[in-house]
Every structure is written in structure tokens, then in C-alpha cells.
Tab-separated table of N, CA, C and O in Angstrom:
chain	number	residue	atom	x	y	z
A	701	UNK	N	125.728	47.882	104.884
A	701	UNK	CA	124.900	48.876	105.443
A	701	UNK	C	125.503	50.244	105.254
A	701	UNK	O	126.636	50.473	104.831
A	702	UNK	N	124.538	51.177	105.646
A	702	UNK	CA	124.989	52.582	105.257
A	702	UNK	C	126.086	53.181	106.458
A	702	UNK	O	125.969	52.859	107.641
A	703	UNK	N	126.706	53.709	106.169
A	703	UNK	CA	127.660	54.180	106.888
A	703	UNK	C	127.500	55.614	107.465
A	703	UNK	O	127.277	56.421	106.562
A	704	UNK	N	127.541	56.088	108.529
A	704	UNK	CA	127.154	57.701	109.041
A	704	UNK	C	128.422	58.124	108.352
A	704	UNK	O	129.384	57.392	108.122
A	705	UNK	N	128.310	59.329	108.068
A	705	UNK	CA	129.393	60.356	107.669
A	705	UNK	C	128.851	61.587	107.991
A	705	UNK	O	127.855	62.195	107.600
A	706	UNK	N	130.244	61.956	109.265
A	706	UNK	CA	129.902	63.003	109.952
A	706	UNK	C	130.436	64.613	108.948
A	706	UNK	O	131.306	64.575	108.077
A	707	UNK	N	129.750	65.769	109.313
A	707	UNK	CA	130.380	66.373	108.324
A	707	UNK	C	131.079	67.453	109.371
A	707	UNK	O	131.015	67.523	110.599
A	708	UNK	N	131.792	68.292	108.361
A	708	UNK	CA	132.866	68.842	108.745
A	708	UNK	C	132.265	70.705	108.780
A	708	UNK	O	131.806	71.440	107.905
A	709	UNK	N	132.598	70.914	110.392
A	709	UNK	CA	132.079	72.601	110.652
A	709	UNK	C	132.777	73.131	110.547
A	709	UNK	O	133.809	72.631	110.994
A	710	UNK	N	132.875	73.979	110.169
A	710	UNK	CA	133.905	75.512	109.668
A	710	UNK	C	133.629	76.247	110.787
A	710	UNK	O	132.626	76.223	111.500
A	711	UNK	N	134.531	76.842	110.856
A	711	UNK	CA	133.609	78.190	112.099
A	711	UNK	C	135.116	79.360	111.233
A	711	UNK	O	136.229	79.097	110.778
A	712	UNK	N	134.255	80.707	111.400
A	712	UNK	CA	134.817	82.237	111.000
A	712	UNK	C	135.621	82.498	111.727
A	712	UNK	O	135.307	82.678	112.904
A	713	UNK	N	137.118	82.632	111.262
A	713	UNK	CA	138.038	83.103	111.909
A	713	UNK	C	138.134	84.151	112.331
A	713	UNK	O	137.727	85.024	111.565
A	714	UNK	N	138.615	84.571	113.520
A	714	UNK	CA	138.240	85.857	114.386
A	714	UNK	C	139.114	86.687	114.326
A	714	UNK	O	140.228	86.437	114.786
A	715	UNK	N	138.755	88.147	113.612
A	715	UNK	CA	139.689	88.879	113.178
A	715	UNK	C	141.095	89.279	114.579
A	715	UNK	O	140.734	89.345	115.754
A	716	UNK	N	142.267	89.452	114.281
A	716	UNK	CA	142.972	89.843	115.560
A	716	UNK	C	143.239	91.481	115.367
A	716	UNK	O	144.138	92.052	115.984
A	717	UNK	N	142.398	92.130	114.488
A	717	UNK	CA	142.405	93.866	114.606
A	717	UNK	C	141.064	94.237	115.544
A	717	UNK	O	139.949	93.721	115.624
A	718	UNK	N	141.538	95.088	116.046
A	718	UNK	CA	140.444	95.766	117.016
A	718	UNK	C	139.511	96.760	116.166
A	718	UNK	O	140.395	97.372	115.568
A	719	UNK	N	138.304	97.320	115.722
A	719	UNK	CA	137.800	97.844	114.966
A	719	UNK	C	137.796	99.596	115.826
A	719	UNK	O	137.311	99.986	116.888
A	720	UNK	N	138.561	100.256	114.775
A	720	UNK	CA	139.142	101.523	115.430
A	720	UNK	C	137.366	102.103	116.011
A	720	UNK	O	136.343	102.143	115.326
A	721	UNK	N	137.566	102.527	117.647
A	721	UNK	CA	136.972	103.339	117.722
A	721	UNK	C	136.712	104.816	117.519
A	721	UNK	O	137.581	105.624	117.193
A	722	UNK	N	135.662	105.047	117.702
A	722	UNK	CA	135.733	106.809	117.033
A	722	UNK	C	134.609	107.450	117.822
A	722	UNK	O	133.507	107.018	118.160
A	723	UNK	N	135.130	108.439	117.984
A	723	UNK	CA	134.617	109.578	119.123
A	723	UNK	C	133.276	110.826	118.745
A	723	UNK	O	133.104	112.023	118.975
A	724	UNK	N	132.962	110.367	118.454
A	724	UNK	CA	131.987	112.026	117.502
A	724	UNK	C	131.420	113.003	118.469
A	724	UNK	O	130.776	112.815	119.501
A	725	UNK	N	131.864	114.221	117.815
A	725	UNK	CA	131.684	114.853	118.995
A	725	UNK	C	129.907	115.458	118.732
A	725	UNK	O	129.327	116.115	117.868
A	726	UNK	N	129.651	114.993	119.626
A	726	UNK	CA	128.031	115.043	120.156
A	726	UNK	C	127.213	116.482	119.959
A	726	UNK	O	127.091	117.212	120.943
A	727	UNK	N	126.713	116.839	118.804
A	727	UNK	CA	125.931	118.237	119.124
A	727	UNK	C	124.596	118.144	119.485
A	727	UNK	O	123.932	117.108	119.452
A	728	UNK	N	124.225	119.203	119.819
A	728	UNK	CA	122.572	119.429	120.234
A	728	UNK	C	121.711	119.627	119.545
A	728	UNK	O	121.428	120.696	119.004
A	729	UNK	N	121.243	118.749	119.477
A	729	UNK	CA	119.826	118.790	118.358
A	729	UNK	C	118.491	119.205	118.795
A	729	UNK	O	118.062	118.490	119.700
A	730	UNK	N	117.762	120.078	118.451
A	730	UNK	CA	116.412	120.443	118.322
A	730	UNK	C	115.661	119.364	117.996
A	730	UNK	O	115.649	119.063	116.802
A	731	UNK	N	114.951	118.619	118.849
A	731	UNK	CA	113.591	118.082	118.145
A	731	UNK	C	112.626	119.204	117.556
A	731	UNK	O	112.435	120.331	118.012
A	732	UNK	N	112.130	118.682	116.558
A	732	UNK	CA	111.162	119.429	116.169
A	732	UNK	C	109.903	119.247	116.519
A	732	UNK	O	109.346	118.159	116.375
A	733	UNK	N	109.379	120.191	116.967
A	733	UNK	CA	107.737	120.461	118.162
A	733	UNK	C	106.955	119.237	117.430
A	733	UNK	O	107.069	118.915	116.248
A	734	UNK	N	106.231	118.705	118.303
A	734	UNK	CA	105.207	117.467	118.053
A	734	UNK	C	104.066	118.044	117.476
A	734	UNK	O	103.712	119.158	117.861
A	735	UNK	N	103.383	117.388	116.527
A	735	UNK	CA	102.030	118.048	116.349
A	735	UNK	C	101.478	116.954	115.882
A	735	UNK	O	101.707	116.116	115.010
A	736	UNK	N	100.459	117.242	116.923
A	736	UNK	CA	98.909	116.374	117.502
A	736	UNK	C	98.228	116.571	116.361
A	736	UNK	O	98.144	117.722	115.933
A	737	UNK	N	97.524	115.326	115.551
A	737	UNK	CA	96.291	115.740	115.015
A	737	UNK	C	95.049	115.930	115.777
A	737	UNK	O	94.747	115.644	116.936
A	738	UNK	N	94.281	116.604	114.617
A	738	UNK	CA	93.532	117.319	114.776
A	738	UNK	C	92.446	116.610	115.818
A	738	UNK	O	92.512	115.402	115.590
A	739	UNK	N	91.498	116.859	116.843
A	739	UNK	CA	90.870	115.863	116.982
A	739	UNK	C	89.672	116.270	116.478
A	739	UNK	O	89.522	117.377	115.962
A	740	UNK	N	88.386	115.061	116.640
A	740	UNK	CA	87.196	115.299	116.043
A	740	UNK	C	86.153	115.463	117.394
A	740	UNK	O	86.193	114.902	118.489
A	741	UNK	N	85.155	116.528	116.811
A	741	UNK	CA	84.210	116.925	117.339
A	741	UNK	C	83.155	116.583	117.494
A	741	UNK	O	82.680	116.798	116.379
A	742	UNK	N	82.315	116.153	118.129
A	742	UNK	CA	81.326	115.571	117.943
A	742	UNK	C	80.246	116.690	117.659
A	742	UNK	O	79.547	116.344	116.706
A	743	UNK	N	79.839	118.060	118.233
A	743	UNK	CA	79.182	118.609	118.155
A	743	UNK	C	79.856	120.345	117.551
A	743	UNK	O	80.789	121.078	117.880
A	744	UNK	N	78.886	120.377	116.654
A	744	UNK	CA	79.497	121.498	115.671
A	744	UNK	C	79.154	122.692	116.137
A	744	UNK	O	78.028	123.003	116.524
A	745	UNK	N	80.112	123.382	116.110
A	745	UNK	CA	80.494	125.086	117.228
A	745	UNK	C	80.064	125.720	115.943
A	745	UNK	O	80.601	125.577	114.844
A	746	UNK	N	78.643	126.698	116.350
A	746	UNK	CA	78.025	127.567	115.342
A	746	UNK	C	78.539	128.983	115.590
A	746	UNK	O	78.731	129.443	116.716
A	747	UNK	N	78.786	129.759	114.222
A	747	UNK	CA	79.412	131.564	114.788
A	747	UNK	C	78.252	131.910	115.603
A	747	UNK	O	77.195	131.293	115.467
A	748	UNK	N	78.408	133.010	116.574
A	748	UNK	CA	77.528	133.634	117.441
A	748	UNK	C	76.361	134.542	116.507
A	748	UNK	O	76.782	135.405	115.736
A	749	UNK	N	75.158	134.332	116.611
A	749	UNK	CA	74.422	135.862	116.031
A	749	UNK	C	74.789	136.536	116.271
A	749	UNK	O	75.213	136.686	117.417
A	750	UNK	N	74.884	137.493	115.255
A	750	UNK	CA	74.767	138.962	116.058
A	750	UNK	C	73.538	139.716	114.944
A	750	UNK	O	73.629	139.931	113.736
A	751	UNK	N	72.691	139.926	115.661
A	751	UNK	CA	71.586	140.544	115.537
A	751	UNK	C	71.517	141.721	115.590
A	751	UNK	O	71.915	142.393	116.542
A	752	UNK	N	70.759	142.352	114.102
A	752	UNK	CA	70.675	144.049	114.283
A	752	UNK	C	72.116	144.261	113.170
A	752	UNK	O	72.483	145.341	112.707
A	753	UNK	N	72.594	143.260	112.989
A	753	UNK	CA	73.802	143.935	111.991
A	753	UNK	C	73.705	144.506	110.608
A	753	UNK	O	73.048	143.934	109.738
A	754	UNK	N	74.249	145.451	110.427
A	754	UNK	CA	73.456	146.333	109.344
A	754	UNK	C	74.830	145.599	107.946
A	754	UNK	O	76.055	145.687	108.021
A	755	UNK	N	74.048	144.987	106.906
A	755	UNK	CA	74.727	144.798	105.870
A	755	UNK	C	75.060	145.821	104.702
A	755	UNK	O	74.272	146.672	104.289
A	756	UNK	N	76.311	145.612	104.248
A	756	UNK	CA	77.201	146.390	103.287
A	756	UNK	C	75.586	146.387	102.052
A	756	UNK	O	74.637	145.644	101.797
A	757	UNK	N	76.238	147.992	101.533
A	757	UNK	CA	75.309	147.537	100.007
A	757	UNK	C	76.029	147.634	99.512
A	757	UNK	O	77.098	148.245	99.490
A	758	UNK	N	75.087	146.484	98.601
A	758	UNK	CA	75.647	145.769	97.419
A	758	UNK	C	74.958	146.422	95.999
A	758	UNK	O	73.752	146.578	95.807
A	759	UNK	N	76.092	146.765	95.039
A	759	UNK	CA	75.462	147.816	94.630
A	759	UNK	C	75.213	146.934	93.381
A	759	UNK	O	75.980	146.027	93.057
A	760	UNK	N	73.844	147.334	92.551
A	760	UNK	CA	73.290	146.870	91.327
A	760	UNK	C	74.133	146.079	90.386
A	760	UNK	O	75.290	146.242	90.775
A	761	UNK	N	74.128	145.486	89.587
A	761	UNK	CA	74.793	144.468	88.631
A	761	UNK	C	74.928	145.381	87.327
A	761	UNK	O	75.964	145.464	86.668
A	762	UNK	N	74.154	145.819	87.146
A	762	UNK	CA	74.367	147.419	85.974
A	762	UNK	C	74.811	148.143	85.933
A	762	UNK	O	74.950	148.783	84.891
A	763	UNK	N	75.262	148.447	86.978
A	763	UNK	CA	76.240	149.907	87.233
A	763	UNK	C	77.335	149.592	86.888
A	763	UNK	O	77.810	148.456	86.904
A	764	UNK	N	78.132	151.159	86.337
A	764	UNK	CA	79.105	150.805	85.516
A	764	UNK	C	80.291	151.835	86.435
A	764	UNK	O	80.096	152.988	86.822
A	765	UNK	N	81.417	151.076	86.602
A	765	UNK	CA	81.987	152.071	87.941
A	765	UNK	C	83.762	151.884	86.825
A	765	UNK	O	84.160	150.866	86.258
A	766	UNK	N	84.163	152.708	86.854
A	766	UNK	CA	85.336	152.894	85.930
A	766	UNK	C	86.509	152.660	86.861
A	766	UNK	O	86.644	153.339	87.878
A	767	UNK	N	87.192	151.889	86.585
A	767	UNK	CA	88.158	151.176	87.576
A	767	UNK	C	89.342	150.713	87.143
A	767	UNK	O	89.129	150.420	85.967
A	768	UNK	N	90.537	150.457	87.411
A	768	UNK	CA	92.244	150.073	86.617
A	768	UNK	C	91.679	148.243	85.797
A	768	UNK	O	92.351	147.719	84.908
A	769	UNK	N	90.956	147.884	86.118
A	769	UNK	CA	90.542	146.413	85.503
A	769	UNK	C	89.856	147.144	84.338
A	769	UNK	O	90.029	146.616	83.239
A	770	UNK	N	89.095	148.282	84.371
A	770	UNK	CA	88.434	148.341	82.939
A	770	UNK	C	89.366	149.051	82.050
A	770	UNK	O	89.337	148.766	80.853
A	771	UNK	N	89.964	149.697	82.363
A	771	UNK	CA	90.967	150.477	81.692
A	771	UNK	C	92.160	149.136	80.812
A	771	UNK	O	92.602	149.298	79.674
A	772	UNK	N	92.497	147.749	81.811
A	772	UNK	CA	93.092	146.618	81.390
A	772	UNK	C	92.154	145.980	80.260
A	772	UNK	O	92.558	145.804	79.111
A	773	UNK	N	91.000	145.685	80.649
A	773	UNK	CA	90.389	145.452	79.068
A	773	UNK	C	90.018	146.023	78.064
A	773	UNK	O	90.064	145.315	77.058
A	774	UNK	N	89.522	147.436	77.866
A	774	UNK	CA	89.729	148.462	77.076
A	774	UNK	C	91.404	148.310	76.154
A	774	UNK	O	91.478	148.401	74.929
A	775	UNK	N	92.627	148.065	77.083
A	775	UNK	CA	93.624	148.196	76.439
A	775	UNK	C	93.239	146.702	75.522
A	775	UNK	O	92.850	146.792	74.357
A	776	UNK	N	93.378	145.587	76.093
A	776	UNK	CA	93.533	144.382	75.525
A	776	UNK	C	92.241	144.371	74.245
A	776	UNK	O	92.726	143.917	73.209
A	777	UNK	N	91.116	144.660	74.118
A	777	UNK	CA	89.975	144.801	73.115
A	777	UNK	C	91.137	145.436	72.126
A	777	UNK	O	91.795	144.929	71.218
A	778	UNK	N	91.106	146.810	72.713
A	778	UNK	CA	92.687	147.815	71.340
A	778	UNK	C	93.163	146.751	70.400
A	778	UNK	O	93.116	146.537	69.189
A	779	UNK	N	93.704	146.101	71.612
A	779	UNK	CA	95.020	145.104	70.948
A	779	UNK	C	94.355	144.025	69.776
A	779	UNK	O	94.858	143.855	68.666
A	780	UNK	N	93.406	143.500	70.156
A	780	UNK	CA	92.707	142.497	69.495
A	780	UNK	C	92.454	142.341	67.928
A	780	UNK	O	92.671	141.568	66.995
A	781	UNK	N	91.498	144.297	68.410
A	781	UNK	CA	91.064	145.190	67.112
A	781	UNK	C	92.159	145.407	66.166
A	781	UNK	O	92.083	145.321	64.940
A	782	UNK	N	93.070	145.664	66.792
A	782	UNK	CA	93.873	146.045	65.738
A	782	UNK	C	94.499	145.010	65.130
A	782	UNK	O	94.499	145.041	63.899
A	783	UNK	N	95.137	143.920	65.774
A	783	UNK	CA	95.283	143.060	65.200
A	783	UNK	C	94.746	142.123	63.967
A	783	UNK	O	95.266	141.547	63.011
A	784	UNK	N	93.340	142.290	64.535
A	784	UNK	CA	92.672	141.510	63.679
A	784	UNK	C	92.534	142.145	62.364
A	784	UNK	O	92.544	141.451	61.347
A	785	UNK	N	92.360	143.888	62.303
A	785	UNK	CA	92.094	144.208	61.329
A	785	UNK	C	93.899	144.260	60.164
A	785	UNK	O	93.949	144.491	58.956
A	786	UNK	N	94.906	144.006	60.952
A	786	UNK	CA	96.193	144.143	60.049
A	786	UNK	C	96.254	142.292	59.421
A	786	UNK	O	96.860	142.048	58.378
A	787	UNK	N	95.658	141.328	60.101
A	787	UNK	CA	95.268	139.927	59.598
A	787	UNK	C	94.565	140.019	58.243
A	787	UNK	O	94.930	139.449	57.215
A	788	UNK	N	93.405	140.894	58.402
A	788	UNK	CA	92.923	141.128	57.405
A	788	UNK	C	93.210	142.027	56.205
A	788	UNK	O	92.510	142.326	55.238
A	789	UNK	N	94.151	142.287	56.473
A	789	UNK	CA	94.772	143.747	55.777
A	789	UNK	C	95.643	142.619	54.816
A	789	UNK	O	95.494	142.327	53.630
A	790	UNK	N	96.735	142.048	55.970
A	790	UNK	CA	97.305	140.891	54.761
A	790	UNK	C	96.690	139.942	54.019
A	790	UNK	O	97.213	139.538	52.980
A	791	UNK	N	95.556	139.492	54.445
A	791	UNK	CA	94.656	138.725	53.743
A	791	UNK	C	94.151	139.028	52.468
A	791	UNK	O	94.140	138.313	51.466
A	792	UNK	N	93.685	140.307	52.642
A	792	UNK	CA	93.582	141.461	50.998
A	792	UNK	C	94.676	141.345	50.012
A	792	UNK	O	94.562	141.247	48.790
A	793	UNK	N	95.663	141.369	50.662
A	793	UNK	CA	97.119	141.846	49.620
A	793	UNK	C	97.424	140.138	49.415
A	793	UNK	O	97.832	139.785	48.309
A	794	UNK	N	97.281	139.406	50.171
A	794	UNK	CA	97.656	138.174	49.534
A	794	UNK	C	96.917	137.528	48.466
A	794	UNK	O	97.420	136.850	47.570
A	795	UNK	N	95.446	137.838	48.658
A	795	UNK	CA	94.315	137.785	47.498
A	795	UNK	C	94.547	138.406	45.978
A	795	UNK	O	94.407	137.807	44.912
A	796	UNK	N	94.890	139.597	46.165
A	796	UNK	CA	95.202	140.813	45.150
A	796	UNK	C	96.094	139.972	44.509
A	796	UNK	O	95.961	139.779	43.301
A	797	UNK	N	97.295	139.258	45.354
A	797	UNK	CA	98.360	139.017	44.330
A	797	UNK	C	98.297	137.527	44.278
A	797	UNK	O	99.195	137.192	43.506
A	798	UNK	N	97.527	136.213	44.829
A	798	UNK	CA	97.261	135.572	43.740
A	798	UNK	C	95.852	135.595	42.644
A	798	UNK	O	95.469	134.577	42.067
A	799	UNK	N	95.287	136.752	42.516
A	799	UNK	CA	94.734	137.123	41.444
A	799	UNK	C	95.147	137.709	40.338
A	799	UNK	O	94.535	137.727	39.270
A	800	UNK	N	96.222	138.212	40.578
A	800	UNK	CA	97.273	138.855	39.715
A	800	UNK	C	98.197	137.753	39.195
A	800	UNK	O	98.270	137.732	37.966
A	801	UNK	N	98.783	137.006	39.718
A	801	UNK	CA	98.911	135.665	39.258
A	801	UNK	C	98.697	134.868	38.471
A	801	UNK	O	99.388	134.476	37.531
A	802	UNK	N	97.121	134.404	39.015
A	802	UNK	CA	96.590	133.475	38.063
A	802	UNK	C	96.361	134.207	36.547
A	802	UNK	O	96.604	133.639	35.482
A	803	UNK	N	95.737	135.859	36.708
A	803	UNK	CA	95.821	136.460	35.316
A	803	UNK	C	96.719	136.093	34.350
A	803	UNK	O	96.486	135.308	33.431
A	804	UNK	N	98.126	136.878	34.643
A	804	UNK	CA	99.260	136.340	34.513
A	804	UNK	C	99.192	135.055	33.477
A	804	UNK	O	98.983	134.889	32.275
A	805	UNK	N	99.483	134.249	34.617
A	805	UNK	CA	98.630	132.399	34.134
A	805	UNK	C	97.967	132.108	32.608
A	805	UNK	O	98.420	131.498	31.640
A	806	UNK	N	96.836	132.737	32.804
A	806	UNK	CA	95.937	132.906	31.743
A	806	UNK	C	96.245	133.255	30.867
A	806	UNK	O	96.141	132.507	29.895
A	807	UNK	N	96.731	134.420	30.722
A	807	UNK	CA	96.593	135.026	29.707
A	807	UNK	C	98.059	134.236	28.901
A	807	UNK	O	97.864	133.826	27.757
A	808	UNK	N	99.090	134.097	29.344
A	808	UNK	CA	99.855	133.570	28.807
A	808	UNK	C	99.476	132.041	28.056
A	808	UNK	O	99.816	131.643	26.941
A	809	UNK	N	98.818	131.498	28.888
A	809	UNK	CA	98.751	130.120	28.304
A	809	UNK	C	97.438	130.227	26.873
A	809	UNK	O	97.155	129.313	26.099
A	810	UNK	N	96.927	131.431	26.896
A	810	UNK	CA	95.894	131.517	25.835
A	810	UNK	C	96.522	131.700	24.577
A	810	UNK	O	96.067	131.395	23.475
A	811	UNK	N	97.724	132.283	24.876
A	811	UNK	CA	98.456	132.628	23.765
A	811	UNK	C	99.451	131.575	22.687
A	811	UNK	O	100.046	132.062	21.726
């Protein structure tokens, strides 16, 4: 027959050092203020009339009022213009000279 076999418990030996205590010295801390959400409303708080209030005019969509923003695009258009036309300026001279080129080209190889 089978035989019991008891087994064998270990148990963790218990350290004989005392685990150094330590003192910290305690400062004062600020919690930082709680904040509540928001709650919900059931009924929606309308601004007050006020009646009789005389509105700003609003002046025409055509009118032309000279201002530091138009003076900023006036400069930047400048910039554009000119640019574009020195693009095209090299565009000419790069044309000129492979037409001068290919002449060149030609005429040599006819020979």
C-alpha cells in the first residue's frame, strides 16, 4: 500500500538587524483648492433685454478706409510683383542662351 509522506516546511529566517529608523522632518504642504465640477442646469439663464438700445453702424462693405493692414498688403503685392517679374527676367536670359546654343549646335554639325 501507499505510504503517506509528510513533507517538509521551511519557514524564513528572521532577520536579527533592526531596520534603521528614520525621522523626516515633516513640512507643510498646501493642498491644492478643490474644484467642483461644473454642475448642470436644467433651465437656461437668457441675457436680460435691453430695449431701446441703439446699435453701432456698421459701415458699407465698399468703403475703402486706409489702414496699417492695407499698407501690409500693398507692401507684400510689391514683393510678389517684383519678384515675379525678375523670374521672368531669368527665364528670358535662360531662353536667349539655350537658343544660342542650339545655333551653335547646328551650325557646326552642318559643316
Amino acid at each position: 500500500m501507499a505510504t503517506a509522506q509528510k513533507k517538509k516546511t521551511t519557514s524564513k529566517a528572521k532577520s536579527t538587524k533592526a531596520a534603521p529608523k528614520h525621522v523626516a522632518a515633516k513640512v507643510a504642504t498646501k493642498k491644492p483648492p478643490v474644484k467642483h465640477a461644473a454642475k448642470k442646469r436644467l433651465s437656461k439663464k437668457y441675457p436680460k433685454m435691453r430695449s431701446f438700445h441703439v446699435a453701432k453702424d456698421v459701415p458699407p462693405f465698399t468703403t475703402f478706409r486706409f489702414s496699417r493692414q492695407t499698407v501690409y498688403w500693398l507692401i507684400l503685392i510689391a514683393f510678389i510683383s517684383v519678384s515675379q517679374l525678375w523670374i521672368l527676367s531669368l527665364q528670358l536670359q535662360i531662353a536667349t542662351l539655350i537658343d544660342q546654343q542650339q545655333s551653335t549646335i547646328q551650325s557646326t554639325v552642318q559643316k
